[in-house]
Amino acid sequence: MKILLVGGGGREHAMAKALTSASNITLLAAPGNPGIAEHARCIPIAADDVAELVQLARDEKVDLVVVGPEAALVGGIADALAYFKIPCCGPTSQAAMLEGSKAFTRTLAAQAGVPQPRFHVIDNTKDLNAVVRTCAEEWNTLPVIKADGLAAGKGVMLPDSLEECIDATRALLEGSMSDAGLTVVLEERIVGTEASLFFACNGTSWVALPHARDHKRLLDHDKGPNTGGMGAYSPNPDITPEIQTYVENTMLKPVLQALANDGMPYVGFLYIGIMLTATGPQLIEFNCRLGDPEAQVILPRLHDGDFISLCQATACGTLGAVHLRVDPRPVCAVVVCAHGYPEDPRKDDIITVGAQLAAPKGRDCPAPTTTWLIHAGTRLDDTILRTCGGRVLASVGRGTTLAEAKQHAYDGLRNVHIEGAHWRTDIAKTC
Ligand code: AMP
Ligand code: GLY
């Protein structure tokens, strides 16, 4: 079976490992990275270049396209592949609005009765001061400000004063984040612990993947700015079977049903970010993909061969026949970031990796069972590995307990050297 994997980050390296854990898989990746290259033939096409990606899928006569990041999905890759009858594990551009438009999602979720914070959508600065003040008074919190569109993880602000809230909203509406911020969602600020749940969906059918917890803040003790994710672990002990069922019944099911009713059935992975508040779980966001770095900890928990079966069944609408086998052993990932991340990550630093922890050489040489490295912002400069992105690598550990998995992940970092690199020292610490 020939598969095209779209993307070139840590999530896609984890996906490449999981896809090639089955036999008889020929994997292409665009653009890939040096870690993915151990499993796939990498082709230098950008992960958001829909036209070139579709042409590649046609030229190579692939049997399936699996899409990692959101941009190509929002840009319509699944729609174009459907036209050429190439199965795709990923939603159409309409269904990908669940990630591509926060106003669309909040409105749809409200109509479907999903438990979520109160919100208000604005698209002009008329009476802005009064609107923001009214939201703050009614909700008794400073509103969270969200740019409606995709903003590379920079579209959510948690202001410390009403003035900051008004100024930031005005800036967005006046174009500070170009089109992404011309509509703004103000949200009630809710408090609690966050969790990430994942599903493979086709229409109104779904299969649950393992859940995870991500650490989004840059610094230890959840201080500093939000990032794409500094580390993760799976399973998430906060997610009891009751909470899992509650999320499926009150968030997943009604939203899948609403999309199907509106003629845009959802096909692909769905990420549900929730906050566990004093009054129960509430929806923070939907993403139309797996999480990063969550994929790095959920996919190693699937048995060999199960991920490709899941991707195929998702694309082809046969999820009813899938029985995922999940390894109960916890997995933990610690992300190593480049100097200057997240504001201004430095590129081209040399990465030195101890030999025994180098990326595994393809599926014939299985990864060490306890510790392995996942590539994200790395590139090969002749034979030298260099940084080329903010989140450079993840050290991933497996253990019989979460404490052991965490220990193994941190042990893996001892063999990595990157000038000026930094990482959190408290991933999975509460457990
Ligand atoms: P999002 O991109 O919507 O996931 O938001 C990024 C982060 O902002 C989330 O992971 C939360 O930490 C925080 N956040 C988003 N919405 C809210 C909210 N309504 N109340 C409190 N925190 C929020
Ligand atoms: N780790 C958060 C995300 O993938 O959006």
CSV table of C-alpha atoms and ligand atoms in Angstrom, one decimal:
chain,number,residue,atom,x,y,z
A,1,MET,CA,0.0,0.0,0.0
A,2,LYS,CA,1.3,3.4,-1.0
A,3,ILE,CA,0.6,6.3,1.4
A,4,LEU,CA,1.3,10.0,1.2
A,5,LEU,CA,1.8,11.7,4.6
A,6,VAL,CA,1.4,15.5,4.5
A,7,GLY,CA,3.6,17.4,7.0
A,8,GLY,CA,7.0,17.7,8.4
A,9,GLY,CA,6.8,18.2,12.1
A,10,GLY,CA,7.0,16.1,15.3
A,11,ARG,CA,3.4,15.0,14.9
A,12,GLU,CA,4.2,13.7,11.4
A,13,HIS,CA,7.3,11.9,12.5
A,14,ALA,CA,5.2,10.1,15.1
A,15,MET,CA,2.6,9.4,12.4
A,16,ALA,CA,5.3,8.1,10.0
A,17,LYS,CA,6.6,5.7,12.7
A,18,ALA,CA,3.1,4.4,13.4
A,19,LEU,CA,2.1,4.1,9.8
A,20,THR,CA,5.2,2.0,9.0
A,21,SER,CA,4.7,-0.3,11.9
A,22,ALA,CA,2.6,-2.3,9.5
A,23,SER,CA,4.2,-4.5,6.8
A,24,ASN,CA,3.9,-3.7,3.1
A,25,ILE,CA,3.7,0.1,3.5
A,26,THR,CA,5.5,2.4,1.1
A,27,LEU,CA,5.4,5.8,2.6
A,28,LEU,CA,6.0,9.2,0.9
A,29,ALA,CA,6.1,12.3,2.9
A,30,ALA,CA,5.8,16.0,1.9
A,31,PRO,CA,7.9,17.7,3.0
A,32,GLY,CA,9.0,15.4,5.8
A,33,ASN,CA,12.0,15.9,8.0
A,34,PRO,CA,15.2,14.0,8.8
A,35,GLY,CA,13.4,11.8,11.3
A,36,ILE,CA,10.6,11.0,8.9
A,37,ALA,CA,13.2,10.3,6.2
A,38,GLU,CA,14.1,7.1,8.2
A,39,HIS,CA,10.6,5.8,7.3
A,40,ALA,CA,9.6,7.5,4.1
A,41,ARG,CA,10.8,9.0,0.8
A,42,CYS,CA,10.6,12.8,1.5
A,43,ILE,CA,9.5,15.2,-1.3
A,44,PRO,CA,10.2,18.9,-0.9
A,45,ILE,CA,6.6,20.2,-1.3
A,46,ALA,CA,5.3,22.5,1.4
A,47,ALA,CA,2.6,21.1,3.7
A,48,ASP,CA,0.1,23.8,2.6
A,49,ASP,CA,0.7,23.7,-1.1
A,50,VAL,CA,-2.6,21.9,-2.0
A,51,ALA,CA,-2.2,21.9,-5.8
A,52,GLU,CA,1.3,20.4,-5.7
A,53,LEU,CA,0.4,17.8,-3.0
A,54,VAL,CA,-2.6,16.7,-5.0
A,55,GLN,CA,-0.5,16.5,-8.2
A,56,LEU,CA,2.0,14.3,-6.3
A,57,ALA,CA,-0.7,12.0,-5.0
A,58,ARG,CA,-1.9,11.6,-8.6
A,59,ASP,CA,1.5,11.1,-10.1
A,60,GLU,CA,2.5,8.6,-7.5
A,61,LYS,CA,-0.9,6.8,-7.7
A,62,VAL,CA,-1.1,6.7,-3.9
A,63,ASP,CA,-3.8,4.6,-2.2
A,64,LEU,CA,-4.3,7.0,0.6
A,65,VAL,CA,-3.4,10.5,1.8
A,66,VAL,CA,-3.0,11.1,5.5
A,67,VAL,CA,-2.8,14.8,6.4
A,68,GLY,CA,-1.0,16.0,9.6
A,69,PRO,CA,-1.4,19.8,9.9
A,70,GLU,CA,-4.5,21.8,9.4
A,71,ALA,CA,-3.5,24.3,6.7
A,72,ALA,CA,-3.9,22.0,3.7
A,73,LEU,CA,-7.2,20.8,5.1
A,74,VAL,CA,-8.6,24.3,5.5
A,75,GLY,CA,-7.2,24.9,2.0
A,76,GLY,CA,-9.3,22.1,0.5
A,77,ILE,CA,-6.9,19.2,0.0
A,78,ALA,CA,-9.6,16.6,0.9
A,79,ASP,CA,-12.1,18.2,-1.6
A,80,ALA,CA,-9.5,18.1,-4.4
A,81,LEU,CA,-8.5,14.5,-3.6
A,82,ALA,CA,-12.2,13.4,-3.5
A,83,TYR,CA,-12.5,14.9,-7.1
A,84,PHE,CA,-9.8,12.5,-8.2
A,85,LYS,CA,-11.2,9.6,-6.1
A,86,ILE,CA,-8.1,9.4,-3.9
A,87,PRO,CA,-9.0,8.4,-0.3
A,88,CYS,CA,-8.0,11.0,2.2
A,89,CYS,CA,-7.9,10.8,6.0
A,90,GLY,CA,-8.8,14.4,6.7
A,91,PRO,CA,-11.9,16.6,6.5
A,92,THR,CA,-13.1,18.8,3.6
A,93,SER,CA,-12.5,22.5,3.8
A,94,GLN,CA,-16.1,23.1,5.0
A,95,ALA,CA,-15.8,20.5,7.9
A,96,ALA,CA,-12.3,21.8,8.7
A,97,MET,CA,-14.0,25.1,9.6
A,98,LEU,CA,-14.2,23.5,13.1
A,99,GLU,CA,-10.6,24.6,13.4
A,100,GLY,CA,-10.5,27.3,10.7
A,101,SER,CA,-13.2,29.5,12.2
A,102,LYS,CA,-13.7,29.9,16.0
A,103,ALA,CA,-16.9,31.9,15.4
A,104,PHE,CA,-18.4,29.0,13.2
A,105,THR,CA,-17.5,26.4,15.9
A,106,ARG,CA,-18.8,28.3,18.9
A,107,THR,CA,-22.1,29.1,17.1
A,108,LEU,CA,-22.5,25.5,15.8
A,109,ALA,CA,-21.6,24.1,19.3
A,110,ALA,CA,-24.1,26.4,21.0
A,111,GLN,CA,-26.9,25.3,18.6
A,112,ALA,CA,-25.9,21.7,19.4
A,113,GLY,CA,-26.1,22.3,23.1
A,114,VAL,CA,-22.4,21.6,23.8
A,115,PRO,CA,-21.2,22.7,27.3
A,116,GLN,CA,-18.9,25.6,26.6
A,117,PRO,CA,-18.0,29.1,27.8
A,118,ARG,CA,-20.4,32.0,26.9
A,119,PHE,CA,-19.2,33.9,23.9
A,120,HIS,CA,-19.8,36.9,21.7
A,121,VAL,CA,-18.8,37.4,18.0
A,122,ILE,CA,-17.9,40.8,16.7
A,123,ASP,CA,-16.7,42.0,13.3
A,124,ASN,CA,-16.5,45.8,13.6
A,125,THR,CA,-15.4,48.4,16.2
A,126,LYS,CA,-18.8,50.1,16.6
A,127,ASP,CA,-19.5,50.5,20.3
A,128,LEU,CA,-16.5,48.3,21.0
A,129,ASN,CA,-15.9,49.6,24.5
A,130,ALA,CA,-19.5,49.1,25.5
A,131,VAL,CA,-19.6,45.6,24.0
A,132,VAL,CA,-16.4,44.4,25.8
A,133,ARG,CA,-17.6,46.0,29.1
A,134,THR,CA,-21.0,44.3,28.9
A,135,CYS,CA,-19.4,40.9,28.3
A,136,ALA,CA,-17.0,41.4,31.2
A,137,GLU,CA,-19.9,42.4,33.5
A,138,GLU,CA,-22.3,39.7,32.4
A,139,TRP,CA,-19.7,36.9,32.6
A,140,ASN,CA,-17.9,38.4,35.7
A,141,THR,CA,-14.5,37.7,34.0
A,142,LEU,CA,-12.2,39.6,31.6
A,143,PRO,CA,-13.1,38.1,28.2
A,144,VAL,CA,-10.6,35.9,26.4
A,145,ILE,CA,-10.0,37.3,22.9
A,146,LYS,CA,-9.7,35.0,19.9
A,147,ALA,CA,-9.0,35.7,16.3
A,148,ASP,CA,-11.6,33.8,14.3
A,149,GLY,CA,-9.2,32.3,11.7
A,150,LEU,CA,-6.0,30.3,11.7
A,151,ALA,CA,-3.2,32.3,13.4
A,152,ALA,CA,-0.4,29.8,13.9
A,153,GLY,CA,-1.1,29.4,17.6
A,154,LYS,CA,-0.9,33.2,18.2
A,155,GLY,CA,-4.6,34.1,17.9
A,156,VAL,CA,-5.7,33.7,21.6
A,157,MET,CA,-5.1,36.4,24.2
A,158,LEU,CA,-5.9,36.3,27.9
A,159,PRO,CA,-5.8,40.0,28.9
A,160,ASP,CA,-5.0,41.3,32.4
A,161,SER,CA,-7.2,44.4,32.2
A,162,LEU,CA,-10.3,45.7,30.5
A,163,GLU,CA,-8.2,48.3,28.6
A,164,GLU,CA,-5.9,45.6,27.3
A,165,CYS,CA,-8.9,43.6,26.2
A,166,ILE,CA,-10.4,46.5,24.3
A,167,ASP,CA,-7.1,47.5,22.7
A,168,ALA,CA,-6.3,43.9,21.6
A,169,THR,CA,-9.7,43.4,20.2
A,170,ARG,CA,-9.5,46.7,18.3
A,171,ALA,CA,-6.1,45.8,16.9
A,172,LEU,CA,-7.4,42.5,15.6
A,173,LEU,CA,-10.5,44.1,14.0
A,174,GLU,CA,-8.2,46.7,12.4
A,175,GLY,CA,-6.1,44.0,10.7
A,176,SER,CA,-3.1,43.3,13.1
A,177,MET,CA,-3.4,39.6,12.2
A,178,SER,CA,-4.7,40.3,8.7
A,179,ASP,CA,-7.8,38.4,7.7
A,180,ALA,CA,-7.6,35.9,10.6
A,181,GLY,CA,-8.6,38.6,13.1
A,182,LEU,CA,-11.2,40.6,11.2
A,183,THR,CA,-13.8,38.6,13.1
A,184,VAL,CA,-13.2,38.2,16.8
A,185,VAL,CA,-14.7,35.9,19.4
A,186,LEU,CA,-14.9,37.1,23.0
A,187,GLU,CA,-15.2,34.3,25.5
A,188,GLU,CA,-16.0,33.9,29.1
A,189,ARG,CA,-12.7,33.0,30.8
A,190,ILE,CA,-13.1,29.6,32.5
A,191,VAL,CA,-10.8,28.0,35.0
A,192,GLY,CA,-9.6,24.4,35.4
A,193,THR,CA,-7.3,21.8,34.1
A,194,GLU,CA,-7.0,21.2,30.3
A,195,ALA,CA,-7.1,17.8,28.6
A,196,SER,CA,-6.9,16.6,25.0
A,197,LEU,CA,-9.2,13.9,23.6
A,198,PHE,CA,-8.8,12.4,20.1
A,199,PHE,CA,-11.2,10.7,17.7
A,200,ALA,CA,-11.1,9.2,14.2
A,201,CYS,CA,-14.4,10.1,12.6
A,202,ASN,CA,-16.4,9.4,9.5
A,203,GLY,CA,-19.9,11.1,9.4
A,204,THR,CA,-21.6,10.2,12.7
A,205,SER,CA,-19.3,7.2,13.5
A,206,TRP,CA,-16.1,7.5,15.5
A,207,VAL,CA,-13.4,5.5,17.2
A,208,ALA,CA,-11.7,7.0,20.3
A,209,LEU,CA,-7.9,7.2,20.4
A,210,PRO,CA,-6.0,7.5,23.7
A,211,HIS,CA,-6.3,10.8,25.5
A,212,ALA,CA,-3.5,13.0,26.6
A,213,ARG,CA,-2.4,16.1,28.5
A,214,ASP,CA,-0.4,18.8,26.9
A,215,HIS,CA,1.7,21.5,28.7
A,216,LYS,CA,1.1,24.7,26.7
A,217,ARG,CA,2.9,27.3,28.8
A,218,LEU,CA,6.6,28.0,28.0
A,219,LEU,CA,7.9,27.8,31.6
A,220,ASP,CA,7.8,25.4,34.6
A,221,HIS,CA,4.8,25.7,36.9
A,222,ASP,CA,2.6,26.8,33.9
A,223,LYS,CA,4.2,30.3,33.7
A,224,GLY,CA,5.1,32.3,30.6
A,225,PRO,CA,3.4,32.6,27.3
A,226,ASN,CA,1.3,29.9,25.5
A,227,THR,CA,3.2,27.8,23.0
A,228,GLY,CA,2.3,25.1,20.6
A,229,GLY,CA,3.0,22.6,23.4
A,230,MET,CA,6.1,21.9,25.5
A,231,GLY,CA,5.4,18.3,26.4
A,232,ALA,CA,2.6,15.8,26.8
A,233,TYR,CA,1.7,12.5,28.3
A,234,SER,CA,-0.8,9.7,27.8
A,235,PRO,CA,-3.0,8.4,29.3
A,236,ASN,CA,-4.3,11.5,31.1
A,237,PRO,CA,-5.3,10.3,34.6
A,238,ASP,CA,-7.9,13.2,34.8
A,239,ILE,CA,-10.0,11.5,32.0
A,240,THR,CA,-12.1,8.9,33.8
A,241,PRO,CA,-14.3,6.7,31.6
A,242,GLU,CA,-17.3,8.8,32.8
A,243,ILE,CA,-15.6,12.0,31.5
A,244,GLN,CA,-14.7,10.3,28.2
A,245,THR,CA,-18.3,9.3,27.7
A,246,TYR,CA,-19.6,12.7,28.7
A,247,VAL,CA,-17.4,14.4,26.1
A,248,GLU,CA,-18.5,11.9,23.4
A,249,ASN,CA,-22.2,12.4,24.2
A,250,THR,CA,-22.3,16.1,24.8
A,251,MET,CA,-19.6,17.4,22.5
A,252,LEU,CA,-18.5,14.9,19.8
A,253,LYS,CA,-21.9,13.3,18.9
A,254,PRO,CA,-24.0,16.5,18.6
A,255,VAL,CA,-21.4,18.3,16.6
A,256,LEU,CA,-20.8,15.4,14.2
A,257,GLN,CA,-24.5,15.1,13.8
A,258,ALA,CA,-24.9,18.9,13.2
A,259,LEU,CA,-22.2,18.8,10.5
A,260,ALA,CA,-23.7,15.8,8.8
A,261,ASN,CA,-27.2,17.4,8.9
A,262,ASP,CA,-25.7,20.5,7.3
A,263,GLY,CA,-24.2,18.5,4.4
A,264,MET,CA,-20.6,18.6,5.6
A,265,PRO,CA,-19.9,15.2,7.2
A,266,TYR,CA,-16.7,15.1,9.1
A,267,VAL,CA,-14.0,12.7,7.9
A,268,GLY,CA,-10.6,12.6,9.7
A,269,PHE,CA,-9.0,13.1,13.1
A,270,LEU,CA,-10.8,15.4,15.5
A,271,TYR,CA,-9.0,16.9,18.5
A,272,ILE,CA,-11.3,18.1,21.3
A,273,GLY,CA,-9.6,20.4,23.8
A,274,ILE,CA,-11.6,20.6,27.1
A,275,MET,CA,-11.3,22.4,30.4
A,276,LEU,CA,-12.2,20.4,33.5
A,277,THR,CA,-14.0,23.1,35.5
A,278,ALA,CA,-15.7,23.1,38.8
A,279,THR,CA,-19.1,22.7,37.0
A,280,GLY,CA,-17.9,19.9,34.6
A,281,PRO,CA,-16.0,19.6,31.3
A,282,GLN,CA,-16.4,22.5,28.9
A,283,LEU,CA,-15.3,22.8,25.3
A,284,ILE,CA,-12.2,24.9,24.7
A,285,GLU,CA,-11.6,24.1,21.0
A,286,PHE,CA,-11.9,21.6,18.2
A,287,ASN,CA,-8.9,21.0,15.9
A,288,CYS,CA,-9.2,19.0,12.6
A,289,ARG,CA,-6.0,17.0,13.2
A,290,LEU,CA,-4.1,15.2,15.9
A,291,GLY,CA,-2.3,17.3,18.5
A,292,ASP,CA,1.4,18.2,18.5
A,293,PRO,CA,3.1,17.0,20.8
A,294,GLU,CA,0.1,14.8,21.8
A,295,ALA,CA,0.5,12.6,18.7
A,296,GLN,CA,4.0,11.8,19.9
A,297,VAL,CA,2.5,10.2,23.1
A,298,ILE,CA,-0.8,8.7,21.9
A,299,LEU,CA,0.4,6.9,18.7
A,300,PRO,CA,3.2,4.8,20.4
A,301,ARG,CA,0.4,3.4,22.6
A,302,LEU,CA,-1.3,1.8,19.5
A,303,HIS,CA,-0.3,-1.8,18.6
A,304,ASP,CA,1.8,-2.2,15.4
A,305,GLY,CA,-0.3,-2.0,12.3
A,306,ASP,CA,-3.4,-0.4,14.0
A,307,PHE,CA,-2.8,3.2,13.0
A,308,ILE,CA,-2.8,2.5,9.2
A,309,SER,CA,-5.9,0.3,9.6
A,310,LEU,CA,-7.5,3.3,11.5
A,311,CYS,CA,-6.5,5.8,8.8
A,312,GLN,CA,-7.9,3.6,6.0
A,313,ALA,CA,-11.1,2.9,7.8
A,314,THR,CA,-11.6,6.6,8.6
A,315,ALA,CA,-11.1,7.6,5.0
A,316,CYS,CA,-13.3,4.8,3.6
A,317,GLY,CA,-16.1,4.9,6.2
A,318,THR,CA,-15.5,1.5,7.7
A,319,LEU,CA,-14.8,2.5,11.3
A,320,GLY,CA,-17.3,0.0,12.6
A,321,ALA,CA,-14.8,-2.8,11.8
A,322,VAL,CA,-11.9,-1.2,13.8
A,323,HIS,CA,-10.9,-2.5,17.2
A,324,LEU,CA,-7.9,-0.4,18.4
A,325,ARG,CA,-5.5,-2.3,20.7
A,326,VAL,CA,-4.1,0.2,23.2
A,327,ASP,CA,-1.0,-0.4,25.2
A,328,PRO,CA,-1.7,0.6,28.8
A,329,ARG,CA,1.9,1.7,29.5
A,330,PRO,CA,2.2,5.5,29.8
A,331,VAL,CA,4.2,7.5,27.3
A,332,CYS,CA,5.7,11.0,28.0
A,333,ALA,CA,7.3,13.5,25.7
A,334,VAL,CA,9.5,16.5,26.5
A,335,VAL,CA,9.9,19.1,23.8
A,336,VAL,CA,13.3,20.6,23.2
A,337,CYS,CA,13.0,24.2,21.9
A,338,ALA,CA,15.5,26.4,20.0
A,339,HIS,CA,17.1,29.4,21.6
A,340,GLY,CA,14.5,32.3,21.5
A,341,TYR,CA,11.4,30.1,21.1
A,342,PRO,CA,8.6,31.1,20.9
A,343,GLU,CA,9.1,34.8,20.0
A,344,ASP,CA,12.1,34.5,17.7
A,345,PRO,CA,13.5,30.9,17.5
A,346,ARG,CA,17.1,30.8,16.3
A,347,LYS,CA,17.9,28.6,13.3
A,348,ASP,CA,20.9,26.7,12.1
A,349,ASP,CA,22.3,25.6,15.5
A,350,ILE,CA,24.1,22.3,15.3
A,351,ILE,CA,22.3,19.4,17.0
A,352,THR,CA,24.4,16.6,18.5
A,353,VAL,CA,22.6,13.4,19.4
A,354,GLY,CA,24.3,10.5,21.3
A,355,ALA,CA,24.6,7.5,19.0
A,356,GLN,CA,22.4,5.1,21.0
A,357,LEU,CA,19.5,7.5,20.9
A,358,ALA,CA,19.7,8.5,17.2
A,359,ALA,CA,16.4,8.1,15.3
A,360,PRO,CA,15.7,4.5,14.5
A,361,LYS,CA,16.7,3.3,11.1
A,362,GLY,CA,13.4,2.3,9.6
A,363,ARG,CA,10.9,-0.3,10.7
A,364,ASP,CA,13.4,-3.2,10.4
A,365,CYS,CA,15.3,-1.6,13.3
A,366,PRO,CA,12.7,-1.0,16.0
A,367,ALA,CA,13.0,1.9,18.3
A,368,PRO,CA,14.3,1.3,21.8
A,369,THR,CA,11.4,0.3,23.9
A,370,THR,CA,11.9,3.0,26.6
A,371,THR,CA,13.3,6.1,25.0
A,372,TRP,CA,13.4,7.6,21.5
A,373,LEU,CA,13.7,10.9,19.7
A,374,ILE,CA,11.1,12.6,17.5
A,375,HIS,CA,12.3,15.2,15.0
A,376,ALA,CA,10.3,18.4,14.5
A,377,GLY,CA,12.4,21.5,13.6
A,378,THR,CA,15.5,19.8,12.3
A,379,ARG,CA,17.2,19.7,8.9
A,380,LEU,CA,20.2,18.0,7.5
A,381,ASP,CA,22.9,20.3,6.2
A,382,ASP,CA,25.0,17.7,4.3
A,383,THR,CA,25.6,15.3,7.2
A,384,ILE,CA,25.2,17.9,10.0
A,385,LEU,CA,21.8,18.1,11.8
A,386,ARG,CA,20.7,21.7,12.4
A,387,THR,CA,17.8,23.4,13.9
A,388,CYS,CA,15.2,24.9,11.6
A,389,GLY,CA,12.2,25.6,13.8
A,390,GLY,CA,11.1,26.5,17.3
A,391,ARG,CA,10.2,23.1,18.6
A,392,VAL,CA,13.3,21.1,17.5
A,393,LEU,CA,13.0,17.6,18.9
A,394,ALA,CA,10.9,15.6,21.5
A,395,SER,CA,12.5,13.1,23.8
A,396,VAL,CA,9.8,10.4,24.3
A,397,GLY,CA,9.8,7.8,27.1
A,398,ARG,CA,7.7,4.8,27.9
A,399,GLY,CA,7.4,3.2,31.3
A,400,THR,CA,5.3,0.9,33.4
A,401,THR,CA,4.2,3.9,35.3
A,402,LEU,CA,3.9,7.6,34.3
A,403,ALA,CA,6.8,8.5,36.6
A,404,GLU,CA,8.9,5.9,34.8
A,405,ALA,CA,7.9,7.2,31.4
A,406,LYS,CA,8.7,10.7,32.5
A,407,GLN,CA,12.1,9.6,33.8
A,408,HIS,CA,12.9,7.8,30.5
A,409,ALA,CA,11.9,10.9,28.5
A,410,TYR,CA,14.2,13.1,30.6
A,411,ASP,CA,17.0,10.5,30.5
A,412,GLY,CA,16.8,10.8,26.7
A,413,LEU,CA,17.6,14.5,26.9
A,414,ARG,CA,21.0,13.8,28.4
A,415,ASN,CA,22.3,12.7,25.0
A,416,VAL,CA,21.1,15.8,23.1
A,417,HIS,CA,23.0,19.0,22.8
A,418,ILE,CA,21.9,22.1,21.0
A,419,GLU,CA,23.4,25.5,21.9
A,420,GLY,CA,20.9,27.6,23.8
A,421,ALA,CA,18.2,25.0,23.7
A,422,HIS,CA,15.6,24.9,26.5
A,423,TRP,CA,12.8,22.7,27.8
A,424,ARG,CA,10.5,22.4,30.7
A,425,THR,CA,11.7,20.4,33.7
A,426,ASP,CA,8.2,19.6,35.1
A,427,ILE,CA,6.4,17.7,32.3
A,428,ALA,CA,4.1,15.2,34.0
A,429,LYS,CA,5.3,16.4,37.3
A,430,THR,CA,1.9,16.4,39.0
A,431,CYS,CA,1.7,12.7,38.5
B,1,AMP,P1,-7.3,27.7,21.8
B,1,AMP,O1,-6.4,28.0,20.7
B,1,AMP,O2,-8.7,28.1,21.6
B,1,AMP,O3,-7.1,26.3,22.3
B,1,AMP,O4,-6.8,28.5,23.1
B,1,AMP,C1,-5.4,28.4,23.5
B,1,AMP,C2,-5.4,28.3,25.0
B,1,AMP,O5,-6.0,29.5,25.6
B,1,AMP,C3,-6.1,27.2,25.6
B,1,AMP,O6,-5.3,26.0,25.6
B,1,AMP,C4,-6.4,27.6,27.0
B,1,AMP,O7,-5.3,27.5,27.8
B,1,AMP,C5,-6.7,29.1,26.8
B,1,AMP,N1,-8.1,29.4,26.6
B,1,AMP,C6,-8.8,29.3,25.5
B,1,AMP,N2,-10.1,29.6,25.7
B,1,AMP,C7,-10.2,29.9,27.0
B,1,AMP,C8,-11.3,30.2,27.8
B,1,AMP,N3,-12.6,30.4,27.3
B,1,AMP,N4,-11.1,30.3,29.1
B,1,AMP,C9,-9.9,30.2,29.6
B,1,AMP,N5,-8.8,29.9,28.9
B,1,AMP,C10,-8.9,29.7,27.6
B,2,GLY,N1,-0.7,20.7,21.4
B,2,GLY,C1,-1.8,21.6,21.0
B,2,GLY,C2,-2.2,21.5,19.6
B,2,GLY,O1,-1.7,20.6,18.8
B,2,GLY,O2,-3.0,22.3,19.1
